[in-house]
Amino acid sequence: MADSATPVPVVHQQKGGTRRPTLSRRREVGHASARSLLMTILGEYVLPRDQAIWTSTLVEALRVLDIEEKSARQALARSSAEGWVVSERVGRRVRWSLTPPGRRLLTEGAERIYAFGNEEKAWDGRWLMLIVSVPEAKRDLRHRLRTRLTWAGFGSPVAGVWVSPDLSRQREAQQIVQDLGLDAQAMSFTAAYGDVGDQETMVARSWDLSDLKDRYEDFIDRFTGARPSGENGVLRAQTELVHEWRSFPFLDPRLPLKLLPDGWSGVRAADLFHRKHVEWRPEAQAQWDELAATSG
């Protein structure tokens, strides 16, 4: 499995000792982690049903995805410690429910995942430009700024300048610079591209689309022509499909088609995801229900 950027929940300590679940994102190399796959399972199967689920069902579902029992239980424990799920003991057994923050996280994630690539927004040719510089000596601050603006879909053609064709990102950009204490020195503009230079060069300098293109093509190669079979085969295929797709909303700056190369693989990948998800969903959900009934 190719490495992927996936949202990983972590907990931050607030003043007064209150634990607040937040979200960080990191690249995972080699294979999907048990916790990351657990979050996919919770979002795809547990969230829509709004009912507690036994430990044995979650462990068995992760086993279908080649996760050993020890790792599955550790993933549950970590997710509980981070505030996403809560356990309830019933006799000698334990069942799990989503916490309100966990439900909000997965609901927002589902909306992002299933909407992504489903609709092309019209673009009026205007750009949002953010100018904010951080001294070389403050490397950690520069890294945090770059990371957060990149997650928000911004690209940087030159140092200190960030651009996005999505004007609605202005409020998010404002929040980022405020959070980092850079709002006093930041400036933003909205305008059309001028006559000096060309947009294609600016886009190429702002975003590395070659790696993203490779990831999309890997996704296409993996799931095109897939015909799952065997016990829980569709359950596994659907979970892996969603798990692999969920990284793209965080990797793709979602540029208008006009700014992308001809035959952009992201369009084909999006069509493949939505088509396969609809095709596999009924049987995958039925296999989940059967798994829950037999392992619960």
CSV table of N, CA and C in Angstrom, one decimal, residues 55-180:
chain,number,residue,atom,x,y,z
A,55,THR,N,-16.5,-4.7,21.4
A,55,THR,CA,-15.0,-4.8,21.1
A,55,THR,C,-14.7,-5.9,20.1
A,56,SER,N,-15.4,-7.1,20.3
A,56,SER,CA,-15.1,-8.2,19.4
A,56,SER,C,-15.4,-7.9,17.9
A,57,THR,N,-16.5,-7.1,17.7
A,57,THR,CA,-16.8,-6.8,16.3
A,57,THR,C,-15.8,-5.9,15.7
A,58,LEU,N,-15.3,-4.9,16.4
A,58,LEU,CA,-14.3,-4.0,15.9
A,58,LEU,C,-12.9,-4.7,15.7
A,59,VAL,N,-12.6,-5.6,16.6
A,59,VAL,CA,-11.4,-6.4,16.5
A,59,VAL,C,-11.5,-7.3,15.2
A,60,GLU,N,-12.6,-7.9,15.0
A,60,GLU,CA,-12.8,-8.8,13.9
A,60,GLU,C,-12.8,-8.0,12.6
A,61,ALA,N,-13.4,-6.8,12.6
A,61,ALA,CA,-13.4,-6.0,11.4
A,61,ALA,C,-11.9,-5.6,11.0
A,62,LEU,N,-11.1,-5.3,12.0
A,62,LEU,CA,-9.7,-4.9,11.7
A,62,LEU,C,-9.0,-6.2,11.3
A,63,ARG,N,-9.3,-7.3,11.8
A,63,ARG,CA,-8.7,-8.5,11.4
A,63,ARG,C,-8.9,-8.8,9.9
A,64,VAL,N,-10.1,-8.5,9.4
A,64,VAL,CA,-10.4,-8.6,8.0
A,64,VAL,C,-9.4,-7.7,7.2
A,65,LEU,N,-8.9,-6.6,7.8
A,65,LEU,CA,-8.0,-5.7,7.1
A,65,LEU,C,-6.5,-6.0,7.5
A,66,ASP,N,-6.3,-7.2,8.0
A,66,ASP,CA,-4.9,-7.7,8.4
A,66,ASP,C,-4.3,-7.0,9.6
A,67,ILE,N,-5.1,-6.5,10.5
A,67,ILE,CA,-4.6,-5.9,11.7
A,67,ILE,C,-4.8,-7.0,12.8
A,68,GLU,N,-3.7,-7.2,13.5
A,68,GLU,CA,-3.7,-8.2,14.6
A,68,GLU,C,-4.5,-7.7,15.8
A,69,GLU,N,-5.0,-8.6,16.6
A,69,GLU,CA,-5.8,-8.3,17.7
A,69,GLU,C,-5.2,-7.3,18.7
A,70,LYS,N,-3.9,-7.5,19.0
A,70,LYS,CA,-3.2,-6.7,19.9
A,70,LYS,C,-3.2,-5.2,19.4
A,71,SER,N,-2.9,-5.0,18.1
A,71,SER,CA,-2.9,-3.7,17.5
A,71,SER,C,-4.3,-3.1,17.5
A,72,ALA,N,-5.3,-3.9,17.3
A,72,ALA,CA,-6.7,-3.4,17.2
A,72,ALA,C,-7.1,-2.9,18.6
A,73,ARG,N,-6.7,-3.7,19.7
A,73,ARG,CA,-7.1,-3.2,21.0
A,73,ARG,C,-6.3,-2.0,21.4
A,74,GLN,N,-5.1,-1.9,21.0
A,74,GLN,CA,-4.3,-0.7,21.3
A,74,GLN,C,-4.9,0.5,20.6
A,75,ALA,N,-5.4,0.3,19.3
A,75,ALA,CA,-6.0,1.4,18.6
A,75,ALA,C,-7.3,1.9,19.3
A,76,LEU,N,-8.1,1.0,19.8
A,76,LEU,CA,-9.2,1.3,20.6
A,76,LEU,C,-8.9,2.1,21.9
A,77,ALA,N,-7.9,1.6,22.6
A,77,ALA,CA,-7.5,2.3,23.8
A,77,ALA,C,-7.0,3.7,23.5
A,78,ARG,N,-6.2,3.9,22.4
A,78,ARG,CA,-5.7,5.2,22.1
A,78,ARG,C,-6.8,6.2,21.7
A,79,SER,N,-7.8,5.6,20.9
A,79,SER,CA,-8.9,6.4,20.5
A,79,SER,C,-9.8,6.9,21.7
A,80,SER,N,-9.9,6.0,22.6
A,80,SER,CA,-10.6,6.3,23.9
A,80,SER,C,-9.9,7.4,24.6
A,81,ALA,N,-8.6,7.2,24.8
A,81,ALA,CA,-7.8,8.2,25.5
A,81,ALA,C,-7.8,9.6,24.9
A,82,GLU,N,-8.0,9.6,23.6
A,82,GLU,CA,-8.0,10.9,22.8
A,82,GLU,C,-9.4,11.5,22.8
A,83,GLY,N,-10.4,10.8,23.3
A,83,GLY,CA,-11.7,11.4,23.4
A,83,GLY,C,-12.7,11.1,22.3
A,84,TRP,N,-12.4,10.2,21.4
A,84,TRP,CA,-13.2,9.9,20.2
A,84,TRP,C,-14.3,8.9,20.5
A,85,VAL,N,-14.0,7.9,21.4
A,85,VAL,CA,-14.9,6.8,21.7
A,85,VAL,C,-14.9,6.6,23.2
A,86,VAL,N,-16.0,6.1,23.7
A,86,VAL,CA,-16.1,5.8,25.2
A,86,VAL,C,-16.6,4.4,25.4
A,87,SER,N,-16.1,3.7,26.3
A,87,SER,CA,-16.4,2.3,26.6
A,87,SER,C,-17.5,2.1,27.7
A,88,GLU,N,-18.2,1.0,27.6
A,88,GLU,CA,-19.2,0.7,28.6
A,88,GLU,C,-19.1,-0.8,28.9
A,89,ARG,N,-18.9,-1.2,30.1
A,89,ARG,CA,-18.8,-2.6,30.4
A,89,ARG,C,-20.2,-3.2,30.7
A,90,VAL,N,-20.5,-4.3,30.0
A,90,VAL,CA,-21.7,-5.0,30.2
A,90,VAL,C,-21.4,-6.4,30.6
A,91,GLY,N,-21.5,-6.7,31.9
A,91,GLY,CA,-21.0,-8.0,32.4
A,91,GLY,C,-19.5,-8.1,32.2
A,92,ARG,N,-19.1,-9.1,31.5
A,92,ARG,CA,-17.6,-9.3,31.3
A,92,ARG,C,-17.2,-8.7,29.9
A,93,ARG,N,-18.1,-8.1,29.2
A,93,ARG,CA,-17.8,-7.6,27.9
A,93,ARG,C,-17.8,-6.1,27.9
A,94,VAL,N,-17.3,-5.6,26.8
A,94,VAL,CA,-17.2,-4.1,26.6
A,94,VAL,C,-17.7,-3.7,25.3
A,95,ARG,N,-18.5,-2.6,25.3
A,95,ARG,CA,-18.9,-2.1,24.0
A,95,ARG,C,-18.6,-0.6,23.9
A,96,TRP,N,-18.5,-0.1,22.7
A,96,TRP,CA,-18.0,1.3,22.5
A,96,TRP,C,-19.0,2.1,21.8
A,97,SER,N,-19.0,3.4,22.2
A,97,SER,CA,-19.9,4.4,21.5
A,97,SER,C,-19.1,5.6,21.1
A,98,LEU,N,-19.5,6.3,20.1
A,98,LEU,CA,-18.8,7.6,19.7
A,98,LEU,C,-19.2,8.6,20.8
A,99,THR,N,-18.2,9.4,21.1
A,99,THR,CA,-18.4,10.6,22.0
A,99,THR,C,-19.0,11.7,21.1
A,100,PRO,N,-19.6,12.8,21.6
A,100,PRO,CA,-20.0,13.9,20.8
A,100,PRO,C,-18.9,14.5,19.9
A,101,PRO,N,-17.7,14.7,20.5
A,101,PRO,CA,-16.6,15.2,19.6
A,101,PRO,C,-16.2,14.2,18.5
A,102,GLY,N,-16.3,12.9,18.9
A,102,GLY,CA,-16.0,11.9,17.9
A,102,GLY,C,-17.0,11.8,16.8
A,103,ARG,N,-18.3,12.0,17.1
A,103,ARG,CA,-19.4,12.0,16.2
A,103,ARG,C,-19.2,13.3,15.3
A,104,ARG,N,-18.9,14.4,15.8
A,104,ARG,CA,-18.7,15.6,15.0
A,104,ARG,C,-17.5,15.4,14.1
A,105,LEU,N,-16.4,14.9,14.6
A,105,LEU,CA,-15.2,14.7,13.7
A,105,LEU,C,-15.6,13.8,12.5
A,106,LEU,N,-16.2,12.7,12.8
A,106,LEU,CA,-16.5,11.7,11.7
A,106,LEU,C,-17.6,12.3,10.8
A,107,THR,N,-18.5,13.0,11.3
A,107,THR,CA,-19.6,13.6,10.4
A,107,THR,C,-18.9,14.6,9.5
A,108,GLU,N,-18.1,15.5,10.0
A,108,GLU,CA,-17.4,16.4,9.2
A,108,GLU,C,-16.5,15.7,8.1
A,109,GLY,N,-15.8,14.7,8.6
A,109,GLY,CA,-14.9,13.9,7.7
A,109,GLY,C,-15.7,13.2,6.6
A,110,ALA,N,-16.9,12.7,6.9
A,110,ALA,CA,-17.7,12.0,5.9
A,110,ALA,C,-18.2,13.0,4.9
A,111,GLU,N,-18.6,14.2,5.3
A,111,GLU,CA,-19.0,15.2,4.4
A,111,GLU,C,-17.9,15.6,3.4
A,112,ARG,N,-16.7,15.7,4.0
A,112,ARG,CA,-15.6,16.1,3.1
A,112,ARG,C,-15.2,15.0,2.2
A,113,ILE,N,-15.2,13.8,2.7
A,113,ILE,CA,-14.7,12.6,1.8
A,113,ILE,C,-15.7,12.4,0.7
A,114,TYR,N,-17.0,12.4,1.0
A,114,TYR,CA,-18.0,12.0,0.0
A,114,TYR,C,-18.3,13.1,-1.0
A,115,ALA,N,-18.1,14.4,-0.5
A,115,ALA,CA,-18.3,15.5,-1.4
A,115,ALA,C,-17.1,15.8,-2.3
A,116,PHE,N,-16.0,15.4,-1.9
A,116,PHE,CA,-14.7,15.7,-2.6
A,116,PHE,C,-14.7,15.1,-4.0
A,117,GLY,N,-14.5,15.9,-5.0
A,117,GLY,CA,-14.4,15.4,-6.4
A,117,GLY,C,-15.7,15.1,-7.0
A,118,ASN,N,-16.8,15.5,-6.3
A,118,ASN,CA,-18.2,15.2,-6.8
A,118,ASN,C,-18.8,16.3,-7.6
A,119,GLU,N,-18.1,17.5,-7.4
A,119,GLU,CA,-18.7,18.7,-8.1
A,119,GLU,C,-17.6,19.7,-8.4
A,120,GLU,N,-17.6,20.1,-9.6
A,120,GLU,CA,-16.6,21.1,-10.1
A,120,GLU,C,-17.2,22.5,-9.9
A,121,LYS,N,-16.5,23.3,-9.0
A,121,LYS,CA,-16.9,24.7,-8.8
A,121,LYS,C,-16.5,25.6,-10.0
A,122,ALA,N,-17.4,26.5,-10.3
A,122,ALA,CA,-17.1,27.5,-11.3
A,122,ALA,C,-16.0,28.5,-10.8
A,123,TRP,N,-15.1,28.9,-11.7
A,123,TRP,CA,-14.0,29.8,-11.2
A,123,TRP,C,-14.1,31.1,-12.1
A,124,ASP,N,-14.1,32.2,-11.4
A,124,ASP,CA,-14.2,33.5,-12.1
A,124,ASP,C,-12.8,34.1,-12.5
A,125,GLY,N,-11.7,33.3,-12.3
A,125,GLY,CA,-10.4,33.8,-12.7
A,125,GLY,C,-9.7,34.7,-11.7
A,126,ARG,N,-10.3,34.9,-10.5
A,126,ARG,CA,-9.7,35.7,-9.5
A,126,ARG,C,-8.9,34.9,-8.5
A,127,TRP,N,-7.9,35.5,-8.0
A,127,TRP,CA,-7.0,34.8,-7.0
A,127,TRP,C,-7.0,35.5,-5.6
A,128,LEU,N,-6.8,34.7,-4.6
A,128,LEU,CA,-6.6,35.2,-3.3
A,128,LEU,C,-5.1,35.1,-3.0
A,129,MET,N,-4.5,36.3,-2.7
A,129,MET,CA,-3.1,36.3,-2.4
A,129,MET,C,-2.8,36.7,-1.0
A,130,LEU,N,-2.0,36.0,-0.3
A,130,LEU,CA,-1.7,36.3,1.1
A,130,LEU,C,-0.2,36.5,1.2
A,131,ILE,N,0.2,37.6,1.8
A,131,ILE,CA,1.6,38.0,2.0
A,131,ILE,C,1.9,37.9,3.5
A,132,VAL,N,2.8,37.0,3.8
A,132,VAL,CA,3.2,36.9,5.2
A,132,VAL,C,4.6,36.3,5.3
A,133,SER,N,5.5,37.0,5.9
A,133,SER,CA,6.8,36.5,6.0
A,133,SER,C,7.2,36.2,7.4
A,134,VAL,N,8.1,35.2,7.6
A,134,VAL,CA,8.5,34.8,8.9
A,134,VAL,C,10.1,34.7,8.9
A,135,PRO,N,10.8,35.4,9.8
A,135,PRO,CA,12.2,35.4,9.8
A,135,PRO,C,12.8,34.0,9.7
A,136,GLU,N,13.9,33.8,9.1
A,136,GLU,CA,14.6,32.5,8.9
A,136,GLU,C,14.9,31.9,10.3
A,137,ALA,N,15.2,32.8,11.3
A,137,ALA,CA,15.5,32.3,12.6
A,137,ALA,C,14.4,31.5,13.3
A,138,LYS,N,13.1,31.9,12.9
A,138,LYS,CA,12.0,31.2,13.5
A,138,LYS,C,11.5,30.1,12.6
A,139,ARG,N,12.3,29.0,12.6
A,139,ARG,CA,12.1,27.9,11.6
A,139,ARG,C,10.8,27.1,12.0
A,140,ASP,N,10.6,27.0,13.3
A,140,ASP,CA,9.4,26.2,13.7
A,140,ASP,C,8.2,26.9,13.3
A,141,LEU,N,8.1,28.2,13.5
A,141,LEU,CA,7.0,29.0,13.2
A,141,LEU,C,6.8,29.0,11.7
A,142,ARG,N,7.8,29.1,10.9
A,142,ARG,CA,7.7,29.0,9.4
A,142,ARG,C,7.1,27.7,9.0
A,143,HIS,N,7.6,26.6,9.7
A,143,HIS,CA,7.1,25.3,9.3
A,143,HIS,C,5.6,25.1,9.6
A,144,ARG,N,5.2,25.7,10.8
A,144,ARG,CA,3.8,25.6,11.1
A,144,ARG,C,2.9,26.4,10.2
A,145,LEU,N,3.4,27.6,9.8
A,145,LEU,CA,2.6,28.4,8.8
A,145,LEU,C,2.5,27.6,7.5
A,146,ARG,N,3.6,27.1,7.0
A,146,ARG,CA,3.6,26.4,5.7
A,146,ARG,C,2.7,25.2,5.8
A,147,THR,N,2.8,24.4,6.9
A,147,THR,CA,2.0,23.2,7.0
A,147,THR,C,0.5,23.6,6.9
A,148,ARG,N,0.1,24.6,7.7
A,148,ARG,CA,-1.3,24.9,7.8
A,148,ARG,C,-1.9,25.5,6.5
A,149,LEU,N,-1.1,26.4,5.9
A,149,LEU,CA,-1.6,27.0,4.6
A,149,LEU,C,-1.6,25.9,3.5
A,150,THR,N,-0.7,25.0,3.5
A,150,THR,CA,-0.7,23.9,2.5
A,150,THR,C,-1.9,23.1,2.7
A,151,TRP,N,-2.3,22.7,4.0
A,151,TRP,CA,-3.5,21.9,4.2
A,151,TRP,C,-4.7,22.7,3.8
A,152,ALA,N,-4.7,24.0,3.8
A,152,ALA,CA,-5.8,24.8,3.4
A,152,ALA,C,-5.9,25.0,1.9
A,153,GLY,N,-4.9,24.4,1.2
A,153,GLY,CA,-4.9,24.4,-0.3
A,153,GLY,C,-4.1,25.6,-0.9
A,154,PHE,N,-3.4,26.3,-0.1
A,154,PHE,CA,-2.6,27.4,-0.6
A,154,PHE,C,-1.3,26.9,-1.2
A,155,GLY,N,-0.8,27.6,-2.2
A,155,GLY,CA,0.5,27.3,-2.8
A,155,GLY,C,1.4,28.5,-2.7
A,156,SER,N,2.7,28.3,-2.8
A,156,SER,CA,3.6,29.5,-2.6
A,156,SER,C,4.6,29.6,-3.8
A,157,PRO,N,4.3,30.6,-4.7
A,157,PRO,CA,5.2,30.7,-5.9
A,157,PRO,C,6.6,31.3,-5.5
A,158,VAL,N,6.6,32.2,-4.5
A,158,VAL,CA,7.9,32.8,-4.0
A,158,VAL,C,7.8,32.9,-2.5
A,159,ALA,N,8.9,33.0,-1.8
A,159,ALA,CA,8.9,33.1,-0.4
A,159,ALA,C,8.1,34.2,0.1
A,160,GLY,N,7.2,33.9,1.1
A,160,GLY,CA,6.4,35.0,1.8
A,160,GLY,C,5.1,35.3,1.0
A,161,VAL,N,4.9,34.6,-0.1
A,161,VAL,CA,3.6,34.8,-0.9
A,161,VAL,C,2.9,33.5,-1.0
A,162,TRP,N,1.6,33.5,-0.7
A,162,TRP,CA,0.7,32.4,-0.8
A,162,TRP,C,-0.5,32.7,-1.7
A,163,VAL,N,-0.9,31.8,-2.5
A,163,VAL,CA,-2.0,32.1,-3.5
A,163,VAL,C,-3.0,30.9,-3.4
A,164,SER,N,-4.2,31.2,-3.7
A,164,SER,CA,-5.3,30.2,-3.9
A,164,SER,C,-6.3,30.8,-4.8
A,165,PRO,N,-6.9,29.9,-5.7
A,165,PRO,CA,-8.0,30.4,-6.6
A,165,PRO,C,-9.3,30.3,-5.9
A,166,ASP,N,-9.3,29.9,-4.6
A,166,ASP,CA,-10.6,29.8,-3.9
A,166,ASP,C,-10.7,31.0,-2.9
A,167,LEU,N,-11.5,32.0,-3.3
A,167,LEU,CA,-11.6,33.2,-2.4
A,167,LEU,C,-12.2,32.9,-1.1
A,168,SER,N,-13.0,31.8,-1.0
A,168,SER,CA,-13.6,31.5,0.3
A,168,SER,C,-12.6,31.1,1.3
A,169,ARG,N,-11.3,30.9,1.0
A,169,ARG,CA,-10.3,30.5,1.9
A,169,ARG,C,-9.8,31.7,2.7
A,170,GLN,N,-10.2,32.9,2.4
A,170,GLN,CA,-9.7,34.0,3.1
A,170,GLN,C,-9.9,34.0,4.6
A,171,ARG,N,-11.1,33.6,5.0
A,171,ARG,CA,-11.4,33.5,6.4
A,171,ARG,C,-10.5,32.5,7.1
A,172,GLU,N,-10.3,31.3,6.5
A,172,GLU,CA,-9.4,30.3,7.0
A,172,GLU,C,-7.9,30.8,7.1
A,173,ALA,N,-7.5,31.6,6.1
A,173,ALA,CA,-6.2,32.1,6.1
A,173,ALA,C,-6.0,33.1,7.3
A,174,GLN,N,-7.0,33.9,7.5
A,174,GLN,CA,-7.0,34.9,8.6
A,174,GLN,C,-6.9,34.2,9.9
A,175,GLN,N,-7.7,33.1,10.1
A,175,GLN,CA,-7.6,32.4,11.3
A,175,GLN,C,-6.2,31.8,11.5
A,176,ILE,N,-5.6,31.3,10.5
A,176,ILE,CA,-4.3,30.7,10.6
A,176,ILE,C,-3.2,31.7,11.1
A,177,VAL,N,-3.2,32.9,10.4
A,177,VAL,CA,-2.2,33.9,10.8
A,177,VAL,C,-2.5,34.4,12.2
A,178,GLN,N,-3.8,34.5,12.6
A,178,GLN,CA,-4.1,35.0,13.9
A,178,GLN,C,-3.6,33.9,15.0
A,179,ASP,N,-3.9,32.6,14.7
A,179,ASP,CA,-3.5,31.6,15.6
A,179,ASP,C,-1.9,31.6,15.8
A,180,LEU,N,-1.2,32.0,14.8
A,180,LEU,CA,0.3,31.9,14.9
A,180,LEU,C,0.8,33.3,15.3
